[in-house]
Tab-separated table of C-alpha atoms (C1' of nucleotides) in Angstrom:
chain	number	residue	atom	x	y	z
A	1	UNK	CA	27.021	-0.947	-15.171
A	2	UNK	CA	27.262	1.747	-13.021
A	3	UNK	CA	28.608	1.675	-9.242
A	4	UNK	CA	24.977	3.288	-7.872
A	5	UNK	CA	22.609	1.499	-9.838
A	6	UNK	CA	24.465	-2.669	-8.819
A	7	UNK	CA	24.607	-1.078	-5.320
A	8	UNK	CA	20.634	-0.758	-5.296
A	9	UNK	CA	20.582	-3.798	-7.320
A	10	UNK	CA	22.553	-5.567	-4.408
A	11	UNK	CA	20.575	-3.624	-1.280
A	12	UNK	CA	17.222	-4.509	-3.942
A	13	UNK	CA	17.984	-8.912	-3.346
A	14	UNK	CA	19.100	-8.317	-0.209
A	15	UNK	CA	16.179	-7.007	1.154
A	16	UNK	CA	13.644	-9.719	-0.986
A	17	UNK	CA	16.243	-12.566	0.343
A	18	UNK	CA	17.109	-11.765	4.448
A	19	UNK	CA	12.577	-10.978	4.586
A	20	UNK	CA	12.384	-14.857	2.561
A	21	UNK	CA	15.100	-16.972	4.250
A	22	UNK	CA	16.696	-14.699	6.914
A	23	UNK	CA	19.669	-12.620	7.407
A	24	UNK	CA	22.036	-15.217	9.035
A	25	UNK	CA	21.031	-17.751	6.240
A	26	UNK	CA	21.409	-15.513	2.812
A	27	UNK	CA	24.478	-15.552	1.848
A	28	UNK	CA	26.957	-13.243	-0.067
A	29	UNK	CA	27.003	-16.216	-2.911
A	30	UNK	CA	22.631	-16.365	-2.414
A	31	UNK	CA	22.725	-12.047	-3.389
A	32	UNK	CA	26.063	-12.387	-6.151
A	33	UNK	CA	24.299	-15.016	-7.557
A	34	UNK	CA	20.658	-13.077	-7.772
A	35	UNK	CA	21.775	-10.144	-9.385
A	36	UNK	CA	24.486	-12.051	-11.625
A	37	UNK	CA	27.192	-10.441	-10.352
A	38	UNK	CA	30.459	-12.516	-9.261
A	39	UNK	CA	31.471	-12.649	-5.200
A	40	UNK	CA	34.787	-11.134	-6.011
A	41	UNK	CA	33.137	-8.211	-6.780
A	42	UNK	CA	30.987	-7.764	-4.138
A	43	UNK	CA	33.246	-5.840	-1.107
A	44	UNK	CA	33.610	-2.739	-4.603
A	45	UNK	CA	29.878	-2.128	-3.032
A	46	UNK	CA	30.167	-3.290	0.538
A	47	UNK	CA	33.088	-3.901	2.491
A	48	UNK	CA	31.231	-7.146	5.436
A	49	UNK	CA	28.214	-8.433	5.073
A	50	UNK	CA	27.121	-5.556	8.069
A	51	UNK	CA	27.442	-2.822	6.138
A	52	UNK	CA	24.402	-4.569	3.477
A	53	UNK	CA	22.178	-5.273	6.739
A	54	UNK	CA	22.664	-1.336	7.008
A	55	UNK	CA	21.540	-0.649	3.736
A	56	UNK	CA	18.854	-2.756	4.007
A	57	UNK	CA	17.000	-1.241	7.285
A	58	UNK	CA	18.074	1.807	5.578
A	59	UNK	CA	16.165	1.025	2.417
A	60	UNK	CA	13.226	-0.375	4.555
A	61	UNK	CA	12.856	3.049	6.132
A	62	UNK	CA	13.048	5.362	2.546
A	63	UNK	CA	10.095	2.406	1.778
A	64	UNK	CA	7.868	2.443	4.802
A	65	UNK	CA	8.085	7.008	5.224
A	66	UNK	CA	7.199	6.984	1.102
A	67	UNK	CA	4.410	4.306	1.857
A	68	UNK	CA	3.097	6.674	5.149
A	69	UNK	CA	3.110	9.666	3.248
A	70	UNK	CA	1.317	8.075	0.512
A	71	UNK	CA	-0.800	7.026	3.148
A	72	UNK	CA	-0.981	10.730	4.136
A	73	UNK	CA	-1.932	12.315	0.430
A	74	UNK	CA	-4.757	9.611	-0.831
A	75	UNK	CA	-6.691	8.891	2.491
A	76	UNK	CA	-8.597	11.561	3.858
A	77	UNK	CA	-8.956	10.887	7.623
A	78	UNK	CA	-6.908	9.554	10.061
A	79	UNK	CA	-9.317	6.570	10.592
A	80	UNK	CA	-9.427	6.084	6.765
A	81	UNK	CA	-4.853	6.263	7.057
A	82	UNK	CA	-4.949	4.023	10.467
A	83	UNK	CA	-7.307	1.558	8.148
A	84	UNK	CA	-4.650	1.078	5.143
A	85	UNK	CA	-2.225	0.063	8.168
A	86	UNK	CA	-4.159	-2.655	9.321
A	87	UNK	CA	-5.531	-3.806	5.854
A	88	UNK	CA	-1.660	-4.593	4.730
A	89	UNK	CA	-2.777	-8.021	6.554
A	90	UNK	CA	-4.404	-8.420	4.053
A	91	UNK	CA	-2.972	-6.944	0.664
A	92	UNK	CA	0.081	-9.274	2.069
A	93	UNK	CA	-1.350	-12.274	3.373
A	94	UNK	CA	0.261	-14.693	1.032
A	95	UNK	CA	3.568	-13.290	1.846
A	96	UNK	CA	3.547	-12.662	5.719
A	97	UNK	CA	1.668	-16.549	5.616
A	98	UNK	CA	4.958	-17.948	4.343
A	99	UNK	CA	7.323	-15.336	5.391
A	100	UNK	CA	6.353	-13.860	7.972
A	101	UNK	CA	6.018	-9.487	9.181
A	102	UNK	CA	9.254	-8.237	7.432
A	103	UNK	CA	9.754	-6.171	10.574
A	104	UNK	CA	8.648	-7.785	13.559
A	105	UNK	CA	10.412	-11.614	12.143
A	106	UNK	CA	13.781	-8.939	11.451
A	107	UNK	CA	14.054	-7.690	14.688
A	108	UNK	CA	13.219	-10.819	15.587
A	109	UNK	CA	16.208	-12.580	14.548
A	110	UNK	CA	18.821	-8.921	15.742
A	111	UNK	CA	17.907	-9.868	18.907
A	112	UNK	CA	19.151	-13.592	19.264
A	113	UNK	CA	21.701	-13.076	16.934
A	114	UNK	CA	22.556	-10.107	20.239
A	115	UNK	CA	23.596	-8.066	16.635
A	116	UNK	CA	24.777	-4.272	16.986
A	117	UNK	CA	21.844	-3.420	14.128
A	118	UNK	CA	18.531	-4.763	16.094
A	119	UNK	CA	18.426	-0.757	17.247
A	120	UNK	CA	18.232	0.472	13.559
A	121	UNK	CA	15.977	-1.880	13.190
A	122	UNK	CA	13.464	-1.546	15.671
A	123	UNK	CA	12.900	2.623	14.434
A	124	UNK	CA	10.670	0.387	11.956
A	125	UNK	CA	8.705	-0.214	14.839
A	126	UNK	CA	9.097	3.019	16.312
A	127	UNK	CA	8.656	4.677	12.354
A	128	UNK	CA	5.204	3.668	12.614
A	129	UNK	CA	4.105	3.745	15.863
A	130	UNK	CA	4.778	7.631	15.661
A	131	UNK	CA	2.870	7.680	12.666
A	132	UNK	CA	-0.549	5.713	14.325
A	133	UNK	CA	-0.037	7.937	16.827
A	134	UNK	CA	-0.188	11.156	15.152
A	135	UNK	CA	-3.320	9.852	13.760
A	136	UNK	CA	-4.472	8.561	16.563
A	137	UNK	CA	-3.650	12.372	17.858
A	138	UNK	CA	-5.690	13.611	15.273
A	139	UNK	CA	-8.907	11.805	15.768
A	140	UNK	CA	-8.633	13.317	19.617
A	141	UNK	CA	-7.135	10.933	21.707
A	142	UNK	CA	-4.188	13.359	22.435
A	143	UNK	CA	-3.983	11.479	25.554
A	144	UNK	CA	-3.444	7.907	24.648
A	145	UNK	CA	-2.354	8.254	21.409
A	146	UNK	CA	0.741	5.865	21.781
A	147	UNK	CA	-0.988	3.852	23.974
A	148	UNK	CA	-3.410	3.020	20.858
A	149	UNK	CA	-0.455	2.871	18.480
A	150	UNK	CA	1.441	0.346	20.433
A	151	UNK	CA	-1.751	-1.942	20.540
A	152	UNK	CA	-2.179	-1.622	17.180
A	153	UNK	CA	0.717	-2.466	16.306
A	154	UNK	CA	0.414	-5.550	18.796
A	155	UNK	CA	-2.360	-6.919	17.654
A	156	UNK	CA	-0.838	-6.612	13.701
A	157	UNK	CA	2.279	-8.628	15.345
A	158	UNK	CA	0.009	-10.662	17.037
A	159	UNK	CA	-1.968	-11.813	13.646
A	160	UNK	CA	0.901	-11.944	11.266
A	161	UNK	CA	3.068	-14.268	13.547
A	162	UNK	CA	-0.283	-16.296	14.361
A	163	UNK	CA	-1.107	-15.931	10.501
A	164	UNK	CA	2.326	-17.146	9.737
A	165	UNK	CA	2.605	-20.491	11.848
A	166	UNK	CA	-0.838	-21.657	11.319
A	167	UNK	CA	-1.704	-20.424	8.071
A	168	UNK	CA	-5.231	-19.810	8.566
A	169	UNK	CA	-6.860	-17.083	6.128
A	170	UNK	CA	-10.890	-16.770	8.134
A	171	UNK	CA	-8.389	-16.474	11.047
A	172	UNK	CA	-6.869	-13.098	9.152
A	173	UNK	CA	-9.952	-11.448	8.185
A	174	UNK	CA	-11.653	-12.098	11.541
A	175	UNK	CA	-8.996	-10.148	13.344
A	176	UNK	CA	-8.616	-6.965	10.195
A	177	UNK	CA	-12.039	-6.656	10.997
A	178	UNK	CA	-12.314	-6.836	14.821
A	179	UNK	CA	-9.704	-4.024	13.990
A	180	UNK	CA	-12.650	-1.956	11.871
A	181	UNK	CA	-14.981	-2.523	14.111
A	182	UNK	CA	-12.180	-1.596	17.287
A	183	UNK	CA	-11.107	1.324	15.168
A	184	UNK	CA	-14.753	2.765	14.351
A	185	UNK	CA	-15.522	3.084	17.632
A	186	UNK	CA	-12.603	5.247	18.628
A	187	UNK	CA	-13.462	7.275	15.827
A	188	UNK	CA	-16.225	7.518	17.087
A	189	UNK	CA	-15.423	7.923	20.673
A	190	UNK	CA	-17.724	5.046	21.840
A	191	UNK	CA	-14.515	3.206	23.048
A	192	UNK	CA	-13.371	3.908	26.831
A	193	UNK	CA	-10.360	6.193	26.995
A	194	UNK	CA	-8.083	2.991	28.463
A	195	UNK	CA	-7.817	-0.988	28.305
A	196	UNK	CA	-8.169	-0.642	24.475
A	197	UNK	CA	-9.251	-4.224	24.861
B	1	UNK	CA	27.745	-41.206	31.424
B	2	UNK	CA	24.834	-43.428	30.619
B	3	UNK	CA	23.590	-42.579	26.952
B	4	UNK	CA	19.979	-41.691	28.013
B	5	UNK	CA	21.668	-38.635	30.361
B	6	UNK	CA	23.970	-37.082	27.762
B	7	UNK	CA	21.273	-38.005	24.982
B	8	UNK	CA	19.222	-35.455	27.534
B	9	UNK	CA	21.806	-33.033	28.733
B	10	UNK	CA	22.395	-32.530	24.538
B	11	UNK	CA	18.448	-31.435	24.194
B	12	UNK	CA	18.653	-29.043	26.973
B	13	UNK	CA	20.810	-27.395	25.773
B	14	UNK	CA	19.995	-27.926	22.161
B	15	UNK	CA	16.985	-26.189	23.465
B	16	UNK	CA	18.317	-23.117	25.558
B	17	UNK	CA	20.445	-21.857	22.855
B	18	UNK	CA	17.776	-22.449	19.986
B	19	UNK	CA	16.021	-19.909	21.998
B	20	UNK	CA	18.745	-17.742	22.592
B	21	UNK	CA	20.472	-17.580	19.752
B	22	UNK	CA	18.700	-19.497	17.137
B	23	UNK	CA	18.145	-22.882	15.141
B	24	UNK	CA	20.821	-21.706	12.233
B	25	UNK	CA	22.689	-19.275	13.999
B	26	UNK	CA	23.556	-22.264	17.029
B	27	UNK	CA	26.386	-24.767	15.675
B	28	UNK	CA	27.086	-28.835	16.860
B	29	UNK	CA	30.418	-27.449	19.006
B	30	UNK	CA	28.120	-24.896	20.495
B	31	UNK	CA	25.902	-27.303	22.261
B	32	UNK	CA	29.428	-30.009	22.941
B	33	UNK	CA	30.932	-27.217	24.454
B	34	UNK	CA	27.777	-26.606	26.561
B	35	UNK	CA	27.875	-30.387	27.657
B	36	UNK	CA	31.162	-30.541	27.403
B	37	UNK	CA	31.014	-32.959	25.071
B	38	UNK	CA	33.465	-33.347	21.460
B	39	UNK	CA	32.006	-33.026	18.395
B	40	UNK	CA	32.886	-35.957	17.200
B	41	UNK	CA	31.247	-38.154	19.895
B	42	UNK	CA	28.309	-35.828	18.805
B	43	UNK	CA	26.814	-38.170	16.286
B	44	UNK	CA	26.474	-41.263	18.544
B	45	UNK	CA	23.849	-39.530	20.189
B	46	UNK	CA	22.193	-37.252	16.578
B	47	UNK	CA	23.079	-38.398	13.415
B	48	UNK	CA	22.106	-35.026	11.714
B	49	UNK	CA	21.577	-31.444	13.425
B	50	UNK	CA	17.349	-31.966	11.798
B	51	UNK	CA	16.885	-34.691	14.629
B	52	UNK	CA	18.077	-32.805	17.492
B	53	UNK	CA	15.541	-30.525	16.334
B	54	UNK	CA	12.869	-32.884	16.947
B	55	UNK	CA	14.195	-34.038	19.736
B	56	UNK	CA	13.940	-29.837	20.980
B	57	UNK	CA	9.918	-29.736	19.488
B	58	UNK	CA	8.984	-32.722	21.708
B	59	UNK	CA	10.810	-31.877	24.926
B	60	UNK	CA	9.057	-28.271	24.558
B	61	UNK	CA	5.779	-30.355	23.300
B	62	UNK	CA	6.025	-32.407	26.610
B	63	UNK	CA	7.249	-29.436	29.456
B	64	UNK	CA	3.963	-27.001	27.475
B	65	UNK	CA	1.266	-30.648	28.671
B	66	UNK	CA	3.221	-30.957	31.790
B	67	UNK	CA	2.482	-27.008	32.555
B	68	UNK	CA	-0.836	-26.693	31.285
B	69	UNK	CA	-1.963	-29.740	33.187
B	70	UNK	CA	-0.245	-28.092	36.589
B	71	UNK	CA	-2.818	-24.979	35.480
B	72	UNK	CA	-5.387	-26.849	35.511
B	73	UNK	CA	-4.610	-28.796	39.124
B	74	UNK	CA	-3.419	-25.198	41.065
B	75	UNK	CA	-6.010	-23.195	39.312
B	76	UNK	CA	-9.509	-24.004	40.318
B	77	UNK	CA	-11.171	-21.700	37.831
B	78	UNK	CA	-10.589	-21.612	33.575
B	79	UNK	CA	-10.702	-17.498	34.270
B	80	UNK	CA	-7.554	-18.546	36.901
B	81	UNK	CA	-6.188	-21.263	34.327
B	82	UNK	CA	-6.414	-18.426	31.603
B	83	UNK	CA	-5.034	-15.619	33.152
B	84	UNK	CA	-1.415	-18.017	33.971
B	85	UNK	CA	-0.942	-17.976	30.050
B	86	UNK	CA	-0.963	-14.347	30.768
B	87	UNK	CA	0.812	-14.199	32.996
B	88	UNK	CA	2.911	-16.190	31.376
B	89	UNK	CA	4.345	-13.014	29.630
B	90	UNK	CA	5.288	-10.470	33.339
B	91	UNK	CA	6.460	-14.122	34.157
B	92	UNK	CA	8.945	-14.248	32.050
B	93	UNK	CA	9.644	-10.872	30.806
B	94	UNK	CA	13.103	-10.544	30.941
B	95	UNK	CA	13.859	-13.864	28.601
B	96	UNK	CA	10.933	-12.265	26.763
B	97	UNK	CA	12.195	-8.605	26.000
B	98	UNK	CA	15.813	-10.628	25.780
B	99	UNK	CA	14.899	-13.220	23.133
B	100	UNK	CA	10.705	-12.919	22.075
B	101	UNK	CA	8.802	-15.689	22.653
B	102	UNK	CA	10.536	-19.736	22.075
B	103	UNK	CA	7.287	-20.349	19.990
B	104	UNK	CA	6.554	-17.447	18.086
B	105	UNK	CA	10.570	-17.232	16.629
B	106	UNK	CA	11.210	-21.119	16.435
B	107	UNK	CA	8.259	-21.019	14.376
B	108	UNK	CA	9.193	-17.600	12.229
B	109	UNK	CA	12.869	-18.898	11.716
B	110	UNK	CA	11.881	-22.308	10.634
B	111	UNK	CA	9.079	-20.610	8.288
B	112	UNK	CA	11.865	-18.438	6.838
B	113	UNK	CA	14.737	-21.889	6.332
B	114	UNK	CA	11.390	-23.581	4.783
B	115	UNK	CA	12.142	-26.734	7.569
B	116	UNK	CA	10.450	-29.622	7.264
B	117	UNK	CA	9.496	-29.621	10.786
B	118	UNK	CA	7.427	-26.311	10.648
B	119	UNK	CA	4.701	-28.529	11.066
B	120	UNK	CA	6.044	-29.831	14.207
B	121	UNK	CA	6.550	-26.173	15.737
B	122	UNK	CA	3.299	-25.878	14.933
B	123	UNK	CA	1.635	-28.301	16.875
B	124	UNK	CA	3.348	-25.910	20.631
B	125	UNK	CA	0.810	-22.855	19.628
B	126	UNK	CA	-2.529	-25.761	19.041
B	127	UNK	CA	-1.772	-27.231	22.275
B	128	UNK	CA	-2.168	-24.087	23.405
B	129	UNK	CA	-5.279	-23.046	20.867
B	130	UNK	CA	-7.007	-26.205	22.596
B	131	UNK	CA	-5.749	-25.928	25.977
B	132	UNK	CA	-7.126	-21.797	25.800
B	133	UNK	CA	-10.322	-23.229	23.671
B	134	UNK	CA	-11.872	-25.661	26.366
B	135	UNK	CA	-11.213	-23.203	28.916
B	136	UNK	CA	-13.266	-20.548	27.167
B	137	UNK	CA	-15.592	-23.076	26.356
B	138	UNK	CA	-15.717	-24.238	30.202
B	139	UNK	CA	-16.549	-20.171	31.407
B	140	UNK	CA	-20.136	-20.693	28.818
B	141	UNK	CA	-18.325	-19.074	25.018
B	142	UNK	CA	-18.294	-22.903	23.833
B	143	UNK	CA	-19.887	-21.121	20.339
B	144	UNK	CA	-16.766	-19.033	20.081
B	145	UNK	CA	-14.424	-20.690	22.410
B	146	UNK	CA	-11.866	-21.417	19.060
B	147	UNK	CA	-12.051	-17.783	18.438
B	148	UNK	CA	-11.035	-16.818	21.620
B	149	UNK	CA	-8.420	-18.979	22.198
B	150	UNK	CA	-7.141	-17.350	18.492
B	151	UNK	CA	-7.757	-13.605	20.021
B	152	UNK	CA	-5.923	-14.147	22.968
B	153	UNK	CA	-2.318	-15.754	21.425
B	154	UNK	CA	-2.401	-13.456	18.650
B	155	UNK	CA	-2.831	-10.539	22.233
B	156	UNK	CA	0.751	-12.550	23.527
B	157	UNK	CA	2.440	-13.032	20.255
B	158	UNK	CA	2.005	-9.216	19.780
B	159	UNK	CA	3.117	-7.778	23.376
B	160	UNK	CA	6.232	-10.840	23.158
B	161	UNK	CA	7.301	-8.583	19.836
B	162	UNK	CA	7.367	-5.440	20.365
B	163	UNK	CA	8.362	-6.250	24.236
B	164	UNK	CA	11.644	-7.397	22.631
B	165	UNK	CA	11.577	-4.757	19.615
B	166	UNK	CA	11.720	-1.893	22.248
B	167	UNK	CA	12.134	-3.583	25.534
B	168	UNK	CA	9.292	-1.124	27.790
B	169	UNK	CA	8.348	-3.465	31.072
B	170	UNK	CA	5.427	-0.156	31.064
B	171	UNK	CA	3.906	-1.882	27.299
B	172	UNK	CA	3.683	-5.211	28.572
B	173	UNK	CA	1.871	-4.422	32.208
B	174	UNK	CA	-0.739	-2.006	30.509
B	175	UNK	CA	-1.111	-5.241	28.304
B	176	UNK	CA	-1.655	-7.763	30.098
B	177	UNK	CA	-4.065	-5.460	32.418
B	178	UNK	CA	-6.119	-4.779	29.792
B	179	UNK	CA	-5.873	-8.701	29.040
B	180	UNK	CA	-7.177	-9.133	32.719
B	181	UNK	CA	-10.187	-6.450	32.174
B	182	UNK	CA	-10.472	-8.019	28.544
B	183	UNK	CA	-10.665	-11.521	30.529
B	184	UNK	CA	-12.935	-10.505	33.662
B	185	UNK	CA	-15.473	-9.588	31.756
B	186	UNK	CA	-16.044	-13.140	29.468
B	187	UNK	CA	-16.238	-14.458	32.341
B	188	UNK	CA	-19.003	-11.563	34.334
B	189	UNK	CA	-20.604	-12.227	30.707
B	190	UNK	CA	-20.263	-8.432	30.124
B	191	UNK	CA	-18.426	-8.930	26.358
B	192	UNK	CA	-20.511	-9.030	23.610
B	193	UNK	CA	-20.447	-12.775	21.314
B	194	UNK	CA	-18.374	-11.494	18.375
B	195	UNK	CA	-15.334	-9.038	17.630
B	196	UNK	CA	-13.197	-9.421	20.566
B	197	UNK	CA	-11.601	-6.024	21.025
C	1	DG	C1'	30.520	-44.134	25.096
C	2	DT	C1'	33.416	-41.149	24.111
C	3	DC	C1'	37.856	-38.926	21.979
C	4	DT	C1'	40.857	-37.469	17.895
C	5	DA	C1'	41.337	-37.071	13.209
C	6	DT	C1'	39.688	-35.397	9.269
C	7	DA	C1'	37.399	-35.057	4.695
C	8	DG	C1'	34.523	-31.568	1.775
C	9	DC	C1'	32.308	-28.130	2.136
C	10	DC	C1'	31.250	-23.536	2.510
C	11	DT	C1'	31.379	-19.569	4.473
C	12	DG	C1'	33.028	-13.852	4.365
C	13	DA	C1'	37.064	-11.719	2.961
C	14	DT	C1'	41.627	-10.437	0.367
C	15	DA	C1'	44.509	-9.656	-3.052
C	16	DG	C1'	45.905	-8.288	-8.006
C	17	DA	C1'	44.845	-9.201	-13.049
C	18	DC	C1'	42.340	-6.603	-16.887
D	1	DG	C1'	33.772	-2.215	-12.151
D	2	DT	C1'	33.857	-6.471	-13.293
D	3	DC	C1'	36.902	-10.924	-12.937
D	4	DT	C1'	39.191	-15.343	-10.396
D	5	DA	C1'	42.132	-16.890	-8.291
D	6	DT	C1'	42.827	-18.154	-3.105
D	7	DC	C1'	42.945	-17.594	1.710
D	8	DA	C1'	41.540	-19.079	5.959
D	9	DG	C1'	38.658	-19.983	9.208
D	10	DG	C1'	33.718	-23.060	10.689
D	11	DC	C1'	30.440	-25.769	9.602
D	12	DT	C1'	28.004	-31.390	9.047
D	13	DA	C1'	30.181	-35.306	9.005
D	14	DT	C1'	32.850	-39.556	9.234
D	15	DA	C1'	36.518	-43.445	10.667
D	16	DG	C1'	38.337	-45.074	12.812
D	17	DA	C1'	41.253	-46.014	17.612
D	18	DC	C1'	40.700	-46.868	22.020
DNA sequence: GTCTATAGCCTGATAGAC
DNA sequence: GTCTATCAGGCTATAGAC
């Protein structure tokens, strides 16, 4: 098999394992078994476990950028685009209730491990933050676009954590509905400038 | 040293390590070194790592109950008591920005490990949830007390995750202020019954 | 109740044949 | 580019002396 192809398979398997098991709990043997590769050959593609983590984060950044660009192409209004983000919670409800949010949980784990890649993982949040802020700015909220973006991120993270901990589908649905109503108020200009709650 | 005393020291050291490093990444050697004990003697007190986890969760449940009872003794109004909960984010800001929320991050980790203690760890959330719901009920919001409690929990989890990931003190302060304003509106009865956002 | 010694396994990582 | 064989070191856990 071509080296680039094997490498891609390794990164994709690692991506899944890191999300479902966590970075620390995933061994080379796990990933090698997924790809159908011997542990030894692993080091031809990656010299160390940290390098796989870097590659996984890079992959997630690429995938996220592609997803955000897709939303911009598909959805006509900023209101719709932000709605797409919020509705990930429902689209990915099953995996989120099982493993939490991939961005938030990786960030949490790397923080505890005091891992050098902690900052790189935070770039995923920053990507969403900038994109959301741009949408709010297009809605006319230029002054507090970043605050509103952080508020949406905060809301999604909180819902994901509680959904994974308590496993209540109604709660997720209810909070997404509340977020939709709040977004409608923002888009209609009937929400105050400060204290987005 | 008395066995009960050593046992208590082990659980307290494990509690700290599990929070700062994570459960998986903490070894018996780490905890033994903290207490000043040999690895071998460890098994006199705990037969397996999972037993320490059970003891740590039990300790956290006890500490949380004591904290909530303390708030009920100190704060006269339910509005004040809920405020105490929200302001943990500021009181513990340094550790939260370093390691996240102890409840949320443990819950996330055990979910990924598919650990049997996952449900026990969720009891910590349920403890807060019931207590908060009781406070909202005392504020007259009997109909949606549980929804409001979940909303407060969600908000705190989201802020903690983003604070740990991005490390911005202003964000924490701002979100706590927004939460305070929202609580004032709830206490004053000027907030609508549904869609708490 | 605490210790040392050790078993047995899995880990990340390397060397070298093919 | 993939393999097998192997290393050193850490892990959980046990056995037995004191």
